[in-house]
Amino acid sequence: MTALLLLPLLLPCVLPALARRALARLAPAVALWAVTGCAVALAGCSLAALGAFVLIGLLKLPLFAAFGELTHPLHTAPALIVVPAAATSVGALAVCSWTLVRSVLRQSRAFRAARTEAGSGPAAGDLCVVDSPRPDAYALPGRPHRIVVTTAMLRSLDGAEREALFAHERAHNEGGHHYFLAAAELAAHCHPALRPVRETIRLAVERTADEAAAASVGDRRLTARAIARAALAGHAGGIPRPDFAAAATAGPVPQRVQALLGTPRAPRAGRAVAALLVACTALSGVTAAAGLADFHHRVEVAQGEATP
C-alpha cells in the first residue's frame, strides 16, 4: 500500500520534461489540452496520496483508532515509516492550502482592479481602451469578456498589426484560456514539481492564440511582426492584471515568433509524447486508486467487517 501511494507523489517529477517535449512536438492546442489535463490529474492523485498518508497516521493513534471503530490493529508499514510520512503529509497539505489561499486572494484583488480599470475607458464591442503611457494589451475574462489595450500600445502598432493583436487577444477569450491558466496555477500549488509546468502551459496558451490569430488575419508574418512589436513596446511593464489574464506579450516571444515563421509541425509528430502523457496520467490514477482501495480494505479488516 505504501509503495502504491508513493508513486503518485513521484510521477509529477517527470511531467515538466514531458510537457516541454509535448509543446515542441504537438500542435499548440493539442499540447495545451494534454499537458493541462495531465497536470490536473497528477495534482489530484498526489493530494489523494497525501490524504491517505495522513489518515494512516491518524488511525495509528489510539484516539482516532477508537473513533474509527477499529477492533484490531491496522496492518500497515512500520511506525518508523508511517508516522514521519503522516507528519510530512500534514505539513505539505498545510503549505499547499496556505499558498493556494494567498494566491486566490491576490488574484481576486487583481481581477477586480483590472475590471475597474477596463470599465474606466471607452469601449467598442469587446474592446476597451485605457488611457495609459505604458504599452499593454491583454484578454480579460468575465461577463462580458474584454480585450483591454492602452493608448500607448495602439500608437506603437499600425492598423494591420492592431488587427492581428486584437485577433490574438480575442482568441484567448474565445478559447477560454483563463481556465487553463487557472488550472495550471492550482496544480502548481498542489505539488512543487508542477510549478515549471505552469510556464509551459502559459506558453502553450500563447502559441494557441498565435495560431488562431494567424488563421484569422490570414498572414503568419504579419502576426509574428505584431507580436514582436507589441512585446518590444510593452517590455517596460503594463497595467496590473491577474495572472490568468493572458497577454500577447507573455512568454518567450522570440520562440513564438520563430514558430509562426517556421513550418507548422505535422499532426503525427508527437504521437509518442502524447502516449507518454496518457500513460503517466493513467499510471498515477491507477496506483492512487489501488492504494486507496487497499487502505480501505485494511480499515475494514481492522474493524472486523472483512477478512484479511
mmCIF file of C-alpha atoms in Angstrom:
data_model
loop_
_atom_site.group_PDB
_atom_site.id
_atom_site.type_symbol
_atom_site.label_atom_id
_atom_site.label_comp_id
_atom_site.label_asym_id
_atom_site.label_seq_id
_atom_site.Cartn_x
_atom_site.Cartn_y
_atom_site.Cartn_z
ATOM 1 C CA MET A 1 0.000 0.000 0.000
ATOM 2 C CA THR A 2 2.751 2.474 0.941
ATOM 3 C CA ALA A 3 4.614 1.842 -2.316
ATOM 4 C CA LEU A 4 1.441 2.351 -4.330
ATOM 5 C CA LEU A 5 0.768 5.688 -2.619
ATOM 6 C CA LEU A 6 4.339 6.878 -3.148
ATOM 7 C CA LEU A 7 4.137 6.579 -6.930
ATOM 8 C CA PRO A 8 1.534 9.380 -7.385
ATOM 9 C CA LEU A 9 3.897 11.635 -5.423
ATOM 10 C CA LEU A 10 6.853 10.822 -7.687
ATOM 11 C CA LEU A 11 5.230 10.854 -11.124
ATOM 12 C CA PRO A 12 4.716 14.677 -11.235
ATOM 13 C CA CYS A 13 8.511 14.992 -11.301
ATOM 14 C CA VAL A 14 8.610 13.664 -14.877
ATOM 15 C CA LEU A 15 5.904 15.993 -16.206
ATOM 16 C CA PRO A 16 7.983 19.181 -16.724
ATOM 17 C CA ALA A 17 10.222 17.469 -19.283
ATOM 18 C CA LEU A 18 7.272 15.716 -20.921
ATOM 19 C CA ALA A 19 5.314 18.971 -21.083
ATOM 20 C CA ARG A 20 8.130 20.809 -22.877
ATOM 21 C CA ARG A 21 8.505 17.964 -25.341
ATOM 22 C CA ALA A 22 4.750 17.869 -25.935
ATOM 23 C CA LEU A 23 4.641 21.568 -26.762
ATOM 24 C CA ALA A 24 7.572 21.133 -29.162
ATOM 25 C CA ARG A 25 6.064 18.151 -30.993
ATOM 26 C CA LEU A 26 2.285 18.577 -30.820
ATOM 27 C CA ALA A 27 0.001 21.217 -32.238
ATOM 28 C CA PRO A 28 -0.259 24.022 -29.624
ATOM 29 C CA ALA A 29 -3.971 23.486 -28.926
ATOM 30 C CA VAL A 30 -3.497 19.722 -28.540
ATOM 31 C CA ALA A 31 -0.485 20.228 -26.269
ATOM 32 C CA LEU A 32 -2.446 22.724 -24.178
ATOM 33 C CA TRP A 33 -5.273 20.278 -23.504
ATOM 34 C CA ALA A 34 -2.966 17.295 -22.967
ATOM 35 C CA VAL A 35 -0.491 18.978 -20.618
ATOM 36 C CA THR A 36 -3.150 20.787 -18.584
ATOM 37 C CA GLY A 37 -5.249 17.648 -18.201
ATOM 38 C CA CYS A 38 -2.214 15.624 -17.148
ATOM 39 C CA ALA A 39 -1.095 18.289 -14.655
ATOM 40 C CA VAL A 40 -4.521 18.486 -13.029
ATOM 41 C CA ALA A 41 -4.816 14.692 -12.841
ATOM 42 C CA LEU A 42 -1.346 14.275 -11.322
ATOM 43 C CA ALA A 43 -2.048 17.055 -8.831
ATOM 44 C CA GLY A 44 -5.290 15.401 -7.745
ATOM 45 C CA CYS A 45 -3.650 11.989 -7.363
ATOM 46 C CA SER A 46 -0.816 13.453 -5.301
ATOM 47 C CA LEU A 47 -3.308 15.141 -2.972
ATOM 48 C CA ALA A 48 -5.194 11.855 -2.595
ATOM 49 C CA ALA A 49 -1.956 10.079 -1.683
ATOM 50 C CA LEU A 50 -1.060 12.741 0.886
ATOM 51 C CA GLY A 51 -4.532 12.499 2.389
ATOM 52 C CA ALA A 52 -4.214 8.722 2.635
ATOM 53 C CA PHE A 53 -0.893 9.022 4.461
ATOM 54 C CA VAL A 54 -2.484 11.436 6.935
ATOM 55 C CA LEU A 55 -5.363 9.037 7.622
ATOM 56 C CA ILE A 56 -2.988 6.113 8.067
ATOM 57 C CA GLY A 57 -1.004 8.078 10.625
ATOM 58 C CA LEU A 58 -4.117 9.211 12.485
ATOM 59 C CA LEU A 59 -5.502 5.683 12.701
ATOM 60 C CA LYS A 60 -2.269 4.619 14.377
ATOM 61 C CA LEU A 61 -3.229 6.820 17.321
ATOM 62 C CA PRO A 62 -5.496 5.189 19.950
ATOM 63 C CA LEU A 63 -7.953 8.094 19.999
ATOM 64 C CA PHE A 64 -8.596 8.046 16.243
ATOM 65 C CA ALA A 65 -8.499 4.246 16.160
ATOM 66 C CA ALA A 66 -11.344 4.218 18.696
ATOM 67 C CA PHE A 67 -13.190 6.884 16.714
ATOM 68 C CA GLY A 68 -12.803 4.720 13.595
ATOM 69 C CA GLU A 69 -14.166 1.708 15.498
ATOM 70 C CA LEU A 70 -11.020 -0.339 14.885
ATOM 71 C CA THR A 71 -11.241 -3.549 16.900
ATOM 72 C CA HIS A 72 -7.991 -4.986 15.507
ATOM 73 C CA PRO A 73 -4.613 -3.378 14.770
ATOM 74 C CA LEU A 74 -4.378 -1.647 11.397
ATOM 75 C CA HIS A 75 -1.748 -3.530 9.398
ATOM 76 C CA THR A 76 0.454 -1.001 7.624
ATOM 77 C CA ALA A 77 4.145 -0.268 7.231
ATOM 78 C CA PRO A 78 6.175 0.068 10.461
ATOM 79 C CA ALA A 79 5.516 3.106 12.633
ATOM 80 C CA LEU A 80 9.014 4.426 11.860
ATOM 81 C CA ILE A 81 7.804 4.903 8.271
ATOM 82 C CA VAL A 82 4.123 5.716 8.790
ATOM 83 C CA VAL A 83 4.475 8.431 11.428
ATOM 84 C CA PRO A 84 7.095 10.558 9.583
ATOM 85 C CA ALA A 85 5.166 10.092 6.334
ATOM 86 C CA ALA A 86 1.952 11.267 8.001
ATOM 87 C CA ALA A 87 3.659 14.266 9.619
ATOM 88 C CA THR A 88 5.288 15.244 6.340
ATOM 89 C CA SER A 89 1.959 14.904 4.539
ATOM 90 C CA VAL A 90 0.233 17.159 7.083
ATOM 91 C CA GLY A 91 2.915 19.796 6.567
ATOM 92 C CA ALA A 92 2.737 19.510 2.789
ATOM 93 C CA LEU A 93 -1.051 19.854 2.744
ATOM 94 C CA ALA A 94 -0.883 22.842 5.101
ATOM 95 C CA VAL A 95 1.658 24.608 2.889
ATOM 96 C CA CYS A 96 -0.378 23.835 -0.255
ATOM 97 C CA SER A 97 -3.542 25.193 1.333
ATOM 98 C CA TRP A 98 -1.850 28.345 2.631
ATOM 99 C CA THR A 99 -0.150 29.247 -0.645
ATOM 100 C CA LEU A 100 -3.317 28.474 -2.615
ATOM 101 C CA VAL A 101 -5.463 30.713 -0.400
ATOM 102 C CA ARG A 102 -2.929 33.535 -0.708
ATOM 103 C CA SER A 103 -2.890 33.138 -4.495
ATOM 104 C CA VAL A 104 -6.687 33.152 -4.730
ATOM 105 C CA LEU A 105 -6.936 36.319 -2.646
ATOM 106 C CA ARG A 106 -4.212 38.050 -4.649
ATOM 107 C CA GLN A 107 -5.713 37.043 -7.996
ATOM 108 C CA SER A 108 -9.179 38.135 -6.878
ATOM 109 C CA ARG A 109 -7.925 41.593 -5.928
ATOM 110 C CA ALA A 110 -6.034 41.913 -9.216
ATOM 111 C CA PHE A 111 -9.101 40.798 -11.195
ATOM 112 C CA ARG A 112 -11.362 43.356 -9.513
ATOM 113 C CA ALA A 113 -8.799 46.086 -10.121
ATOM 114 C CA ALA A 114 -8.443 45.101 -13.774
ATOM 115 C CA ARG A 115 -12.213 45.078 -14.316
ATOM 116 C CA THR A 116 -12.456 48.521 -12.725
ATOM 117 C CA GLU A 117 -9.618 49.795 -14.898
ATOM 118 C CA ALA A 118 -11.253 48.366 -18.025
ATOM 119 C CA GLY A 119 -14.564 49.987 -17.166
ATOM 120 C CA SER A 120 -12.999 53.417 -16.819
ATOM 121 C CA GLY A 121 -12.201 53.817 -20.514
ATOM 122 C CA PRO A 122 -14.239 53.924 -23.727
ATOM 123 C CA ALA A 123 -15.409 50.606 -25.157
ATOM 124 C CA ALA A 124 -16.278 49.446 -28.656
ATOM 125 C CA GLY A 125 -17.811 45.990 -28.529
ATOM 126 C CA ASP A 126 -15.412 43.808 -26.572
ATOM 127 C CA LEU A 127 -12.534 46.297 -26.953
ATOM 128 C CA CYS A 128 -11.710 48.610 -24.026
ATOM 129 C CA VAL A 129 -9.153 51.388 -24.477
ATOM 130 C CA VAL A 130 -7.332 52.571 -21.356
ATOM 131 C CA ASP A 131 -5.501 55.892 -21.427
ATOM 132 C CA SER A 132 -2.006 54.979 -20.240
ATOM 133 C CA PRO A 133 1.576 55.859 -21.246
ATOM 134 C CA ARG A 134 2.553 52.177 -20.761
ATOM 135 C CA PRO A 135 2.015 49.969 -23.838
ATOM 136 C CA ASP A 136 -0.041 46.922 -22.871
ATOM 137 C CA ALA A 137 -2.801 44.661 -24.149
ATOM 138 C CA TYR A 138 -4.429 41.583 -22.650
ATOM 139 C CA ALA A 139 -7.571 39.470 -22.631
ATOM 140 C CA LEU A 140 -9.699 39.982 -19.527
ATOM 141 C CA PRO A 141 -12.273 37.232 -18.822
ATOM 142 C CA GLY A 142 -15.596 37.923 -17.170
ATOM 143 C CA ARG A 143 -19.112 38.881 -18.149
ATOM 144 C CA PRO A 144 -18.651 40.149 -20.755
ATOM 145 C CA HIS A 145 -15.144 39.219 -21.880
ATOM 146 C CA ARG A 146 -12.977 42.223 -22.673
ATOM 147 C CA ILE A 147 -9.895 42.989 -24.727
ATOM 148 C CA VAL A 148 -8.009 45.692 -22.839
ATOM 149 C CA VAL A 149 -5.487 47.814 -24.730
ATOM 150 C CA THR A 150 -3.737 51.013 -23.727
ATOM 151 C CA THR A 151 -3.462 54.100 -25.889
ATOM 152 C CA ALA A 152 0.333 53.722 -25.859
ATOM 153 C CA MET A 153 0.040 50.234 -27.358
ATOM 154 C CA LEU A 154 -2.298 51.484 -30.078
ATOM 155 C CA ARG A 155 0.251 54.148 -31.013
ATOM 156 C CA SER A 156 3.016 51.511 -31.175
ATOM 157 C CA LEU A 157 1.347 49.443 -33.921
ATOM 158 C CA ASP A 158 -0.011 50.153 -37.367
ATOM 159 C CA GLY A 159 -3.558 49.269 -38.418
ATOM 160 C CA ALA A 160 -2.859 45.747 -39.674
ATOM 161 C CA GLU A 161 -0.755 44.920 -36.619
ATOM 162 C CA ARG A 162 -3.522 46.123 -34.338
ATOM 163 C CA GLU A 163 -5.967 43.766 -36.015
ATOM 164 C CA ALA A 164 -3.559 40.863 -35.523
ATOM 165 C CA LEU A 165 -3.104 41.818 -31.868
ATOM 166 C CA PHE A 166 -6.866 42.022 -31.323
ATOM 167 C CA ALA A 167 -7.311 38.641 -33.015
ATOM 168 C CA HIS A 168 -4.739 37.156 -30.653
ATOM 169 C CA GLU A 169 -6.427 38.521 -27.530
ATOM 170 C CA ARG A 170 -9.872 37.594 -28.848
ATOM 171 C CA ALA A 171 -8.635 34.009 -29.339
ATOM 172 C CA HIS A 172 -7.744 33.922 -25.638
ATOM 173 C CA ASN A 173 -11.264 34.835 -24.611
ATOM 174 C CA GLU A 174 -12.992 32.624 -27.161
ATOM 175 C CA GLY A 175 -10.790 29.665 -26.248
ATOM 176 C CA GLY A 176 -11.388 30.065 -22.506
ATOM 177 C CA HIS A 177 -7.656 30.171 -21.928
ATOM 178 C CA HIS A 178 -8.110 31.681 -18.468
ATOM 179 C CA TYR A 179 -9.432 28.308 -17.332
ATOM 180 C CA PHE A 180 -6.214 26.596 -18.437
ATOM 181 C CA LEU A 181 -4.100 29.217 -16.670
ATOM 182 C CA ALA A 182 -6.171 28.894 -13.503
ATOM 183 C CA ALA A 183 -5.845 25.090 -13.623
ATOM 184 C CA ALA A 184 -2.075 25.415 -14.052
ATOM 185 C CA GLU A 185 -1.921 27.718 -11.035
ATOM 186 C CA LEU A 186 -3.960 25.265 -8.971
ATOM 187 C CA ALA A 187 -1.761 22.321 -9.939
ATOM 188 C CA ALA A 188 1.391 24.296 -9.150
ATOM 189 C CA HIS A 189 0.197 24.750 -5.562
ATOM 190 C CA CYS A 190 -0.564 21.045 -5.174
ATOM 191 C CA HIS A 191 2.914 19.710 -5.988
ATOM 192 C CA PRO A 192 6.216 21.636 -6.256
ATOM 193 C CA ALA A 193 7.302 19.600 -9.284
ATOM 194 C CA LEU A 194 4.341 21.004 -11.232
ATOM 195 C CA ARG A 195 5.435 24.627 -10.877
ATOM 196 C CA PRO A 196 7.595 24.581 -14.040
ATOM 197 C CA VAL A 197 4.624 23.113 -15.919
ATOM 198 C CA ARG A 198 2.722 26.316 -15.192
ATOM 199 C CA GLU A 199 5.073 28.240 -17.503
ATOM 200 C CA THR A 200 4.817 25.586 -20.194
ATOM 201 C CA ILE A 201 1.019 25.829 -20.095
ATOM 202 C CA ARG A 202 1.257 29.621 -20.320
ATOM 203 C CA LEU A 203 3.449 29.284 -23.396
ATOM 204 C CA ALA A 204 1.022 26.749 -24.884
ATOM 205 C CA VAL A 205 -1.814 29.237 -24.333
ATOM 206 C CA GLU A 206 0.106 31.952 -26.180
ATOM 207 C CA ARG A 207 1.110 29.615 -29.004
ATOM 208 C CA THR A 208 -2.504 28.524 -29.427
ATOM 209 C CA ALA A 209 -3.657 32.141 -29.628
ATOM 210 C CA ASP A 210 -0.820 32.933 -32.052
ATOM 211 C CA GLU A 211 -2.011 30.225 -34.430
ATOM 212 C CA ALA A 212 -5.635 31.341 -34.108
ATOM 213 C CA ALA A 213 -4.663 34.955 -34.829
ATOM 214 C CA ALA A 214 -2.591 33.926 -37.859
ATOM 215 C CA ALA A 215 -5.545 31.958 -39.226
ATOM 216 C CA SER A 216 -7.906 34.887 -38.558
ATOM 217 C CA VAL A 217 -5.845 37.550 -40.342
ATOM 218 C CA GLY A 218 -4.529 35.113 -42.936
ATOM 219 C CA ASP A 219 -0.904 36.212 -42.591
ATOM 220 C CA ARG A 220 1.580 34.456 -40.305
ATOM 221 C CA ARG A 221 4.334 37.017 -40.923
ATOM 222 C CA LEU A 222 2.036 39.897 -40.021
ATOM 223 C CA THR A 223 1.020 38.119 -36.814
ATOM 224 C CA ALA A 224 4.646 37.453 -35.916
ATOM 225 C CA ARG A 225 5.548 41.095 -36.547
ATOM 226 C CA ALA A 226 2.624 42.354 -34.468
ATOM 227 C CA ILE A 227 3.539 40.132 -31.521
ATOM 228 C CA ALA A 228 7.206 41.103 -31.712
ATOM 229 C CA ARG A 229 6.485 44.838 -31.866
ATOM 230 C CA ALA A 230 3.898 44.612 -29.088
ATOM 231 C CA ALA A 231 6.385 42.730 -26.888
ATOM 232 C CA LEU A 232 9.139 45.261 -27.547
ATOM 233 C CA ALA A 233 6.813 48.168 -26.830
ATOM 234 C CA GLY A 234 5.449 46.593 -23.659
ATOM 235 C CA HIS A 235 8.797 45.413 -22.308
ATOM 236 C CA ALA A 236 8.870 48.154 -19.669
ATOM 237 C CA GLY A 237 5.750 46.789 -17.977
ATOM 238 C CA GLY A 238 1.996 47.264 -18.232
ATOM 239 C CA ILE A 239 -1.046 47.820 -16.093
ATOM 240 C CA PRO A 240 -1.736 45.414 -13.197
ATOM 241 C CA ARG A 241 -3.807 42.349 -14.034
ATOM 242 C CA PRO A 242 -4.391 38.805 -12.711
ATOM 243 C CA ASP A 243 -2.102 36.007 -13.858
ATOM 244 C CA PHE A 244 -4.947 34.228 -15.652
ATOM 245 C CA ALA A 245 -5.468 37.245 -17.942
ATOM 246 C CA ALA A 246 -3.448 36.141 -20.978
ATOM 247 C CA ALA A 247 -1.460 38.700 -22.977
ATOM 248 C CA ALA A 248 0.239 38.669 -26.363
ATOM 249 C CA THR A 249 3.477 39.941 -24.783
ATOM 250 C CA ALA A 250 3.776 36.973 -22.366
ATOM 251 C CA GLY A 251 6.161 34.063 -22.616
ATOM 252 C CA PRO A 252 9.361 33.704 -24.669
ATOM 253 C CA VAL A 253 8.383 35.929 -27.601
ATOM 254 C CA PRO A 254 11.353 35.019 -29.864
ATOM 255 C CA GLN A 255 10.376 31.352 -29.631
ATOM 256 C CA ARG A 256 6.770 32.204 -30.508
ATOM 257 C CA VAL A 257 7.809 34.380 -33.444
ATOM 258 C CA GLN A 258 10.102 31.641 -34.729
ATOM 259 C CA ALA A 259 7.239 29.139 -34.531
ATOM 260 C CA LEU A 260 4.982 31.456 -36.554
ATOM 261 C CA LEU A 261 7.625 31.991 -39.227
ATOM 262 C CA GLY A 262 8.517 28.301 -39.414
ATOM 263 C CA THR A 263 6.669 25.356 -40.908
ATOM 264 C CA PRO A 264 3.747 24.034 -38.816
ATOM 265 C CA ARG A 265 4.520 20.636 -37.311
ATOM 266 C CA ALA A 266 2.844 17.556 -38.756
ATOM 267 C CA PRO A 267 -0.024 16.217 -36.613
ATOM 268 C CA ARG A 268 1.658 12.793 -36.240
ATOM 269 C CA ALA A 269 4.947 14.153 -34.950
ATOM 270 C CA GLY A 270 4.051 13.885 -31.278
ATOM 271 C CA ARG A 271 2.256 10.562 -31.000
ATOM 272 C CA ALA A 272 4.912 9.098 -28.710
ATOM 273 C CA VAL A 273 4.805 12.123 -26.402
ATOM 274 C CA ALA A 274 1.013 12.035 -26.268
ATOM 275 C CA ALA A 275 1.158 8.337 -25.413
ATOM 276 C CA LEU A 276 3.629 9.050 -22.594
ATOM 277 C CA LEU A 277 1.355 11.754 -21.174
ATOM 278 C CA VAL A 278 -1.617 9.394 -21.249
ATOM 279 C CA ALA A 279 0.436 6.586 -19.684
ATOM 280 C CA CYS A 280 1.735 8.878 -16.943
ATOM 281 C CA THR A 281 -1.770 10.074 -16.099
ATOM 282 C CA ALA A 282 -3.224 6.566 -16.183
ATOM 283 C CA LEU A 283 -0.434 5.122 -14.030
ATOM 284 C CA SER A 284 -0.876 7.830 -11.428
ATOM 285 C CA GLY A 285 -4.637 7.348 -11.330
ATOM 286 C CA VAL A 286 -4.448 3.555 -11.168
ATOM 287 C CA THR A 287 -1.835 3.462 -8.424
ATOM 288 C CA ALA A 288 -3.630 6.106 -6.359
ATOM 289 C CA ALA A 289 -6.937 4.238 -6.706
ATOM 290 C CA ALA A 290 -5.299 0.904 -5.899
ATOM 291 C CA GLY A 291 -3.545 2.339 -2.862
ATOM 292 C CA LEU A 292 -6.754 3.900 -1.552
ATOM 293 C CA ALA A 293 -8.703 0.679 -2.181
ATOM 294 C CA ASP A 294 -6.064 -1.320 -0.309
ATOM 295 C CA PHE A 295 -6.149 1.154 2.581
ATOM 296 C CA HIS A 296 -9.951 0.942 2.721
ATOM 297 C CA HIS A 297 -9.782 -2.858 2.786
ATOM 298 C CA ARG A 298 -7.245 -2.802 5.645
ATOM 299 C CA VAL A 299 -9.517 -0.480 7.613
ATOM 300 C CA GLU A 300 -12.460 -2.851 7.095
ATOM 301 C CA VAL A 301 -10.279 -5.764 8.313
ATOM 302 C CA ALA A 302 -9.311 -3.766 11.392
ATOM 303 C CA GLN A 303 -12.990 -3.045 12.007
ATOM 304 C CA GLY A 304 -13.782 -6.737 11.758
ATOM 305 C CA GLU A 305 -16.013 -6.208 8.720
ATOM 306 C CA ALA A 306 -13.800 -8.066 6.236
ATOM 307 C CA THR A 307 -11.350 -10.951 6.161
ATOM 308 C CA PRO A 308 -7.642 -10.382 5.531
#
